PDB file of C-alpha atoms in Angstrom:
ATOM      1  CA  GLY A 278       0.000   0.000   0.000  1.00 57.00           C
ATOM      2  CA  GLU A 279       0.889   3.655  -0.090  1.00 65.00           C
ATOM      3  CA  ASN A 280       2.649   5.354   2.760  1.00 65.00           C
ATOM      4  CA  VAL A 281       2.700   9.100   2.897  1.00 72.00           C
ATOM      5  CA  GLY A 282       4.789  11.012   5.378  1.00 64.00           C
ATOM      6  CA  LEU A 283       5.840  14.522   6.137  1.00 58.00           C
ATOM      7  CA  HIS A 284       9.298  15.525   7.137  1.00 57.00           C
ATOM      8  CA  LEU A 285       8.495  17.878   9.994  1.00 61.00           C
ATOM      9  CA  PRO A 286       5.540  17.917  12.383  1.00 87.00           C
ATOM     10  CA  THR A 287       5.813  21.667  13.071  1.00 91.00           C
ATOM     11  CA  LEU A 288       7.192  24.587  11.089  1.00 94.00           C
ATOM     12  CA  SER A 289       7.513  28.096  12.536  1.00 95.00           C
ATOM     13  CA  VAL A 290       8.109  31.042  10.231  1.00 96.00           C
ATOM     14  CA  GLN A 291       8.074  34.811  10.434  1.00 97.00           C
ATOM     15  CA  GLU A 292       5.337  36.688   8.656  1.00 97.00           C
ATOM     16  CA  GLY A 293       6.517  37.612   5.184  1.00 97.00           C
ATOM     17  CA  ASP A 294       9.009  34.759   4.892  1.00 97.00           C
ATOM     18  CA  ASN A 295       8.601  31.884   2.467  1.00 97.00           C
ATOM     19  CA  SER A 296       7.527  28.496   3.857  1.00 97.00           C
ATOM     20  CA  ILE A 297       8.425  25.083   2.515  1.00 96.00           C
ATOM     21  CA  ILE A 298       6.561  21.980   3.640  1.00 95.00           C
ATOM     22  CA  ASN A 299       7.851  18.606   2.499  1.00 93.00           C
ATOM     23  CA  CYS A 300       6.229  15.252   1.912  1.00 93.00           C
ATOM     24  CA  ALA A 301       7.462  11.803   0.874  1.00 92.00           C
ATOM     25  CA  TYR A 302       5.470   8.983  -0.671  1.00 91.00           C
ATOM     26  CA  SER A 303       6.284   5.346  -1.214  1.00 89.00           C
ATOM     27  CA  ASN A 304       4.476   4.131  -4.321  1.00 87.00           C
ATOM     28  CA  SER A 305       6.306   5.039  -7.510  1.00 85.00           C
ATOM     29  CA  ALA A 306       3.111   4.341  -9.474  1.00 85.00           C
ATOM     30  CA  SER A 307       1.267   7.207  -7.741  1.00 87.00           C
ATOM     31  CA  ASP A 308       0.284   9.773 -10.319  1.00 86.00           C
ATOM     32  CA  TYR A 309      -1.818  12.435  -8.582  1.00 90.00           C
ATOM     33  CA  PHE A 310      -0.956  14.467  -5.515  1.00 93.00           C
ATOM     34  CA  ILE A 311      -2.874  17.074  -3.584  1.00 94.00           C
ATOM     35  CA  TRP A 312      -2.087  19.543  -0.829  1.00 96.00           C
ATOM     36  CA  TYR A 313      -4.789  20.402   1.688  1.00 97.00           C
ATOM     37  CA  LYS A 314      -4.898  23.050   4.412  1.00 97.00           C
ATOM     38  CA  GLN A 315      -6.839  22.353   7.589  1.00 96.00           C
ATOM     39  CA  GLU A 316      -7.650  25.060  10.107  1.00 95.00           C
ATOM     40  CA  SER A 317      -8.697  24.181  13.621  1.00 91.00           C
ATOM     41  CA  GLY A 318     -12.211  22.742  13.755  1.00 88.00           C
ATOM     42  CA  LYS A 319     -12.641  22.705   9.977  1.00 92.00           C
ATOM     43  CA  GLY A 320     -12.423  20.169   7.205  1.00 95.00           C
ATOM     44  CA  PRO A 321      -9.424  20.024   4.852  1.00 96.00           C
ATOM     45  CA  GLN A 322      -9.433  22.738   2.205  1.00 96.00           C
ATOM     46  CA  PHE A 323      -8.026  22.018  -1.263  1.00 94.00           C
ATOM     47  CA  ILE A 324      -4.979  24.148  -2.073  1.00 96.00           C
ATOM     48  CA  ILE A 325      -3.279  22.795  -5.167  1.00 95.00           C
ATOM     49  CA  ASP A 326      -2.714  19.558  -7.037  1.00 93.00           C
ATOM     50  CA  ILE A 327      -0.168  18.115  -9.433  1.00 94.00           C
ATOM     51  CA  ARG A 328       0.058  15.104 -11.704  1.00 91.00           C
ATOM     52  CA  SER A 329       3.069  12.876 -12.176  1.00 91.00           C
ATOM     53  CA  ASN A 330       3.705  14.213 -15.686  1.00 91.00           C
ATOM     54  CA  MET A 331       4.503  17.608 -14.151  1.00 94.00           C
ATOM     55  CA  ASP A 332       7.439  18.807 -12.042  1.00 96.00           C
ATOM     56  CA  LYS A 333       5.983  22.089 -10.865  1.00 97.00           C
ATOM     57  CA  ARG A 334       2.657  23.822 -10.630  1.00 97.00           C
ATOM     58  CA  GLN A 335       1.911  27.302  -9.379  1.00 97.00           C
ATOM     59  CA  GLY A 336      -1.132  28.848  -7.809  1.00 94.00           C
ATOM     60  CA  GLN A 337      -1.735  32.061  -5.974  1.00 93.00           C
ATOM     61  CA  ARG A 338       1.272  32.395  -3.601  1.00 96.00           C
ATOM     62  CA  VAL A 339       1.708  28.600  -3.611  1.00 98.00           C
ATOM     63  CA  THR A 340       3.928  26.330  -5.663  1.00 98.00           C
ATOM     64  CA  VAL A 341       4.033  22.547  -5.595  1.00 98.00           C
ATOM     65  CA  LEU A 342       7.181  20.743  -6.705  1.00 97.00           C
ATOM     66  CA  LEU A 343       7.269  17.046  -7.509  1.00 97.00           C
ATOM     67  CA  ASN A 344      10.434  14.961  -7.653  1.00 96.00           C
ATOM     68  CA  LYS A 345       9.456  11.515  -8.861  1.00 93.00           C
ATOM     69  CA  THR A 346      13.013  10.205  -8.700  1.00 93.00           C
ATOM     70  CA  VAL A 347      13.114  10.437  -4.914  1.00 94.00           C
ATOM     71  CA  LYS A 348       9.335  10.289  -4.449  1.00 93.00           C
ATOM     72  CA  HIS A 349       9.139  13.677  -2.793  1.00 94.00           C
ATOM     73  CA  LEU A 350       6.877  16.675  -3.112  1.00 94.00           C
ATOM     74  CA  SER A 351       6.907  20.052  -1.485  1.00 96.00           C
ATOM     75  CA  LEU A 352       4.556  22.954  -0.970  1.00 97.00           C
ATOM     76  CA  GLN A 353       6.044  26.408  -1.071  1.00 98.00           C
ATOM     77  CA  ILE A 354       4.079  29.359   0.300  1.00 98.00           C
ATOM     78  CA  ALA A 355       5.380  32.782  -0.649  1.00 97.00           C
ATOM     79  CA  ALA A 356       5.175  35.750   1.724  1.00 97.00           C
ATOM     80  CA  THR A 357       3.570  33.692   4.478  1.00 97.00           C
ATOM     81  CA  GLN A 358       0.735  35.451   6.284  1.00 96.00           C
ATOM     82  CA  PRO A 359      -0.879  34.830   9.690  1.00 96.00           C
ATOM     83  CA  GLY A 360      -3.906  33.420   7.859  1.00 96.00           C
ATOM     84  CA  ASP A 361      -1.689  30.652   6.516  1.00 97.00           C
ATOM     85  CA  SER A 362      -1.360  29.186  10.017  1.00 97.00           C
ATOM     86  CA  ALA A 363      -2.887  25.728   9.826  1.00 97.00           C
ATOM     87  CA  VAL A 364      -2.030  22.057   9.431  1.00 96.00           C
ATOM     88  CA  TYR A 365      -0.978  21.135   5.912  1.00 96.00           C
ATOM     89  CA  PHE A 366      -1.484  17.636   4.519  1.00 95.00           C
ATOM     90  CA  CYS A 367      -0.189  16.065   1.390  1.00 95.00           C
ATOM     91  CA  ALA A 368      -2.388  13.337  -0.036  1.00 94.00           C
ATOM     92  CA  VAL A 369      -1.963  10.760  -2.738  1.00 92.00           C
ATOM     93  CA  ILE A 370      -4.641   9.084  -4.798  1.00 85.00           C
ATOM     94  CA  SER A 371      -4.666   5.336  -4.249  1.00 72.00           C
ATOM     95  CA  GLY A 372      -6.656   2.632  -5.901  1.00 67.00           C
ATOM     96  CA  GLY A 373      -9.277   2.571  -8.592  1.00 68.00           C
ATOM     97  CA  TYR A 374     -11.825   4.623  -6.705  1.00 71.00           C
ATOM     98  CA  ASN A 375      -9.586   7.609  -6.078  1.00 80.00           C
ATOM     99  CA  LYS A 376      -9.476   7.349  -2.309  1.00 87.00           C
ATOM    100  CA  LEU A 377      -6.959   9.675  -0.714  1.00 91.00           C
ATOM    101  CA  ILE A 378      -4.060   8.515   1.449  1.00 92.00           C
ATOM    102  CA  PHE A 379      -2.996  11.337   3.758  1.00 92.00           C
ATOM    103  CA  GLY A 380       0.210  12.010   5.609  1.00 84.00           C
ATOM    104  CA  ALA A 381       0.138  13.000   9.285  1.00 80.00           C
ATOM    105  CA  GLY A 382       0.365  16.729   8.573  1.00 90.00           C
ATOM    106  CA  THR A 383       2.700  19.627   9.276  1.00 93.00           C
ATOM    107  CA  ARG A 384       1.541  22.407  11.542  1.00 95.00           C
ATOM    108  CA  LEU A 385       2.583  25.799  10.164  1.00 96.00           C
ATOM    109  CA  ALA A 386       2.825  28.578  12.754  1.00 96.00           C
ATOM    110  CA  VAL A 387       3.288  32.113  11.414  1.00 96.00           C
ATOM    111  CA  HIS A 388       4.696  34.665  13.848  1.00 93.00           C
ATOM    112  CA  PRO A 389       4.296  38.425  13.385  1.00 89.00           C
TER     113      PRO A 389
ATOM    114  CA  ASP B 226     -22.999  28.267   0.531  1.00 52.00           C
ATOM    115  CA  THR B 227     -22.742  25.535  -2.079  1.00 73.00           C
ATOM    116  CA  GLY B 228     -20.022  23.497  -0.369  1.00 93.00           C
ATOM    117  CA  VAL B 229     -20.266  20.119   1.318  1.00 96.00           C
ATOM    118  CA  SER B 230     -22.316  20.296   4.499  1.00 97.00           C
ATOM    119  CA  GLN B 231     -22.408  17.923   7.454  1.00 98.00           C
ATOM    120  CA  ASP B 232     -24.772  17.588  10.359  1.00 97.00           C
ATOM    121  CA  PRO B 233     -24.393  17.635  13.282  1.00 98.00           C
ATOM    122  CA  ARG B 234     -21.101  19.445  13.718  1.00 97.00           C
ATOM    123  CA  HIS B 235     -20.603  17.982  17.168  1.00 97.00           C
ATOM    124  CA  LYS B 236     -22.013  14.915  18.892  1.00 98.00           C
ATOM    125  CA  ILE B 237     -21.443  13.687  22.421  1.00 98.00           C
ATOM    126  CA  THR B 238     -22.814  10.266  23.235  1.00 98.00           C
ATOM    127  CA  LYS B 239     -22.461   7.553  25.819  1.00 98.00           C
ATOM    128  CA  ARG B 240     -20.751   4.286  25.067  1.00 98.00           C
ATOM    129  CA  GLY B 241     -23.196   1.765  23.617  1.00 98.00           C
ATOM    130  CA  GLN B 242     -25.493   4.329  22.005  1.00 98.00           C
ATOM    131  CA  ASN B 243     -26.100   4.579  18.263  1.00 98.00           C
ATOM    132  CA  VAL B 244     -25.306   7.744  16.324  1.00 98.00           C
ATOM    133  CA  THR B 245     -26.057   8.863  12.784  1.00 98.00           C
ATOM    134  CA  PHE B 246     -24.336  11.580  10.788  1.00 98.00           C
ATOM    135  CA  ARG B 247     -25.508  13.213   7.590  1.00 98.00           C
ATOM    136  CA  CYS B 248     -23.553  14.565   4.639  1.00 98.00           C
ATOM    137  CA  ASP B 249     -24.918  16.716   1.834  1.00 97.00           C
ATOM    138  CA  PRO B 250     -22.435  16.827  -1.041  1.00 96.00           C
ATOM    139  CA  ILE B 251     -22.047  19.552  -3.624  1.00 94.00           C
ATOM    140  CA  SER B 252     -25.122  19.091  -5.783  1.00 90.00           C
ATOM    141  CA  GLU B 253     -23.569  18.068  -9.088  1.00 84.00           C
ATOM    142  CA  HIS B 254     -21.021  15.680  -7.540  1.00 89.00           C
ATOM    143  CA  ASN B 255     -21.838  12.025  -7.985  1.00 89.00           C
ATOM    144  CA  ARG B 256     -18.912  10.684  -5.963  1.00 92.00           C
ATOM    145  CA  LEU B 257     -18.995  10.810  -2.165  1.00 95.00           C
ATOM    146  CA  TYR B 258     -16.401   9.693   0.375  1.00 96.00           C
ATOM    147  CA  TRP B 259     -16.329   9.262   4.153  1.00 97.00           C
ATOM    148  CA  TYR B 260     -13.100   9.625   6.122  1.00 97.00           C
ATOM    149  CA  ARG B 261     -12.233   9.472   9.817  1.00 97.00           C
ATOM    150  CA  GLN B 262      -9.641  11.698  11.432  1.00 95.00           C
ATOM    151  CA  THR B 263      -8.213  11.249  14.905  1.00 92.00           C
ATOM    152  CA  LEU B 264      -6.287  13.928  16.760  1.00 87.00           C
ATOM    153  CA  GLY B 265      -2.934  14.720  15.218  1.00 85.00           C
ATOM    154  CA  GLN B 266      -3.433  12.421  12.247  1.00 90.00           C
ATOM    155  CA  GLY B 267      -4.469  12.792   8.661  1.00 92.00           C
ATOM    156  CA  PRO B 268      -7.895  11.606   7.520  1.00 95.00           C
ATOM    157  CA  GLU B 269      -8.304   7.870   6.847  1.00 94.00           C
ATOM    158  CA  PHE B 270     -10.591   6.530   4.138  1.00 94.00           C
ATOM    159  CA  LEU B 271     -13.720   4.715   5.295  1.00 96.00           C
ATOM    160  CA  THR B 272     -16.008   4.254   2.302  1.00 96.00           C
ATOM    161  CA  TYR B 273     -16.917   5.510  -1.170  1.00 93.00           C
ATOM    162  CA  PHE B 274     -20.161   5.926  -3.113  1.00 94.00           C
ATOM    163  CA  GLN B 275     -20.723   6.538  -6.769  1.00 91.00           C
ATOM    164  CA  ASN B 276     -24.294   7.735  -7.002  1.00 90.00           C
ATOM    165  CA  GLU B 277     -26.195   5.367  -4.695  1.00 92.00           C
ATOM    166  CA  ALA B 278     -23.796   2.445  -5.036  1.00 93.00           C
ATOM    167  CA  GLN B 279     -21.306   1.808  -2.227  1.00 93.00           C
ATOM    168  CA  LEU B 280     -18.287   0.627  -4.189  1.00 91.00           C
ATOM    169  CA  GLU B 281     -15.519   0.393  -1.611  1.00 89.00           C
ATOM    170  CA  LYS B 282     -15.252  -0.035   2.146  1.00 91.00           C
ATOM    171  CA  SER B 283     -12.130   0.146   4.265  1.00 91.00           C
ATOM    172  CA  ARG B 284     -11.381  -2.581   6.760  1.00 88.00           C
ATOM    173  CA  LEU B 285     -11.580   0.275   9.284  1.00 83.00           C
ATOM    174  CA  LEU B 286     -15.337   0.095   8.751  1.00 86.00           C
ATOM    175  CA  SER B 287     -16.302  -2.591  11.223  1.00 90.00           C
ATOM    176  CA  ASP B 288     -19.724  -4.230  11.182  1.00 93.00           C
ATOM    177  CA  ARG B 289     -20.915  -1.590  13.660  1.00 96.00           C
ATOM    178  CA  PHE B 290     -20.588   1.017  10.910  1.00 96.00           C
ATOM    179  CA  SER B 291     -23.011   1.365   8.032  1.00 96.00           C
ATOM    180  CA  ALA B 292     -23.258   4.014   5.360  1.00 97.00           C
ATOM    181  CA  GLU B 293     -25.991   4.701   2.867  1.00 96.00           C
ATOM    182  CA  ARG B 294     -26.696   7.035  -0.003  1.00 96.00           C
ATOM    183  CA  PRO B 295     -30.227   6.014  -0.922  1.00 92.00           C
ATOM    184  CA  LYS B 296     -30.997   8.462  -3.726  1.00 87.00           C
ATOM    185  CA  GLY B 297     -27.486   9.262  -4.801  1.00 86.00           C
ATOM    186  CA  SER B 298     -27.589  12.655  -3.106  1.00 91.00           C
ATOM    187  CA  PHE B 299     -27.102  12.943   0.680  1.00 96.00           C
ATOM    188  CA  SER B 300     -25.403  10.188   2.639  1.00 97.00           C
ATOM    189  CA  THR B 301     -25.666   8.926   6.209  1.00 98.00           C
ATOM    190  CA  LEU B 302     -23.074   7.187   8.351  1.00 98.00           C
ATOM    191  CA  GLU B 303     -24.379   5.236  11.332  1.00 98.00           C
ATOM    192  CA  ILE B 304     -22.318   3.832  14.160  1.00 97.00           C
ATOM    193  CA  GLN B 305     -24.032   1.272  16.344  1.00 97.00           C
ATOM    194  CA  ARG B 306     -23.007   0.434  19.909  1.00 97.00           C
ATOM    195  CA  THR B 307     -20.444   3.219  19.981  1.00 98.00           C
ATOM    196  CA  GLU B 308     -17.123   2.647  21.696  1.00 97.00           C
ATOM    197  CA  GLN B 309     -14.686   5.197  23.102  1.00 97.00           C
ATOM    198  CA  GLY B 310     -12.314   4.364  20.260  1.00 95.00           C
ATOM    199  CA  ASP B 311     -14.896   5.730  17.813  1.00 97.00           C
ATOM    200  CA  SER B 312     -14.225   9.253  19.084  1.00 97.00           C
ATOM    201  CA  ALA B 313     -12.914  11.153  16.074  1.00 97.00           C
ATOM    202  CA  MET B 314     -13.796  13.697  13.412  1.00 97.00           C
ATOM    203  CA  TYR B 315     -15.884  12.148  10.648  1.00 98.00           C
ATOM    204  CA  LEU B 316     -15.341  13.909   7.349  1.00 98.00           C
ATOM    205  CA  CYS B 317     -17.344  13.726   4.165  1.00 98.00           C
ATOM    206  CA  ALA B 318     -16.012  14.708   0.762  1.00 97.00           C
ATOM    207  CA  SER B 319     -17.517  14.884  -2.689  1.00 95.00           C
ATOM    208  CA  SER B 320     -15.654  15.099  -5.930  1.00 91.00           C
ATOM    209  CA  THR B 321     -15.738  16.436  -9.422  1.00 77.00           C
ATOM    210  CA  LEU B 322     -13.352  16.446 -12.334  1.00 71.00           C
ATOM    211  CA  GLY B 323     -10.625  19.036 -11.706  1.00 68.00           C
ATOM    212  CA  GLY B 324      -8.506  21.074 -14.035  1.00 69.00           C
ATOM    213  CA  LEU B 325      -5.935  18.305 -14.379  1.00 70.00           C
ATOM    214  CA  GLY B 326      -8.552  15.805 -15.525  1.00 70.00           C
ATOM    215  CA  GLN B 327      -8.527  14.115 -12.140  1.00 77.00           C
ATOM    216  CA  GLU B 328     -11.274  13.871  -9.553  1.00 80.00           C
ATOM    217  CA  THR B 329     -10.730  16.555  -6.908  1.00 86.00           C
ATOM    218  CA  GLN B 330     -12.271  15.932  -3.496  1.00 91.00           C
ATOM    219  CA  TYR B 331     -13.803  18.772  -1.519  1.00 93.00           C
ATOM    220  CA  PHE B 332     -14.392  18.253   2.179  1.00 96.00           C
ATOM    221  CA  GLY B 333     -17.163  19.272   4.511  1.00 97.00           C
ATOM    222  CA  PRO B 334     -16.545  20.743   7.968  1.00 96.00           C
ATOM    223  CA  GLY B 335     -16.784  17.358   9.656  1.00 97.00           C
ATOM    224  CA  THR B 336     -18.744  15.923  12.572  1.00 98.00           C
ATOM    225  CA  ARG B 337     -16.749  15.661  15.761  1.00 97.00           C
ATOM    226  CA  LEU B 338     -17.854  12.646  17.808  1.00 98.00           C
ATOM    227  CA  LEU B 339     -17.004  12.181  21.465  1.00 98.00           C
ATOM    228  CA  VAL B 340     -17.965   8.886  23.078  1.00 98.00           C
ATOM    229  CA  LEU B 341     -17.972   8.996  26.880  1.00 97.00           C
TER     230      LEU B 341
END
């Protein structure tokens, strides 16, 4: 089966700095990856996704990088703001019915 | 608000009682998923519906758990004879085809269950 993990449980950054959250996966056949943001007491919120035929995808202030060689993806948040404080999960599609396999999450704390 | 909705948002029950949660997906989404999330962990897949058909169930879904989606719209998740280990956030998601040609799942706010 698929194992998804994150490299750090907690990341603290200063407001305005860039944040990088990392994630590793185990199944080289995985071909779709998603980053979710979860604020306290809320459900996960879709941020950005990427397919295995891509190395990089950009959204508004966020960039996802995929390195298939080492089975690693990262989420970069530019000019981190206090509203970015949350737990961030990477997730991988697994199986024929598109169920998501989530990592444990990284808590991002943004300090003024 | 046209997002996924769940009811109730919070439920406190005593061990041995039955509970039922409801999920209303985004209206045009025909795929619906249930996940369970315990404190400090990522969500874990429980079950999946395409329209009214339940097509996959996790082994996490013991025989005390049952899910339905009778008309292919809203779904219910029932837990019978609740145990303290059932305490968790129960999340519902529905999906549609995203910009990359892949189903993208959108989550509701969850139902937080506490079994005393």
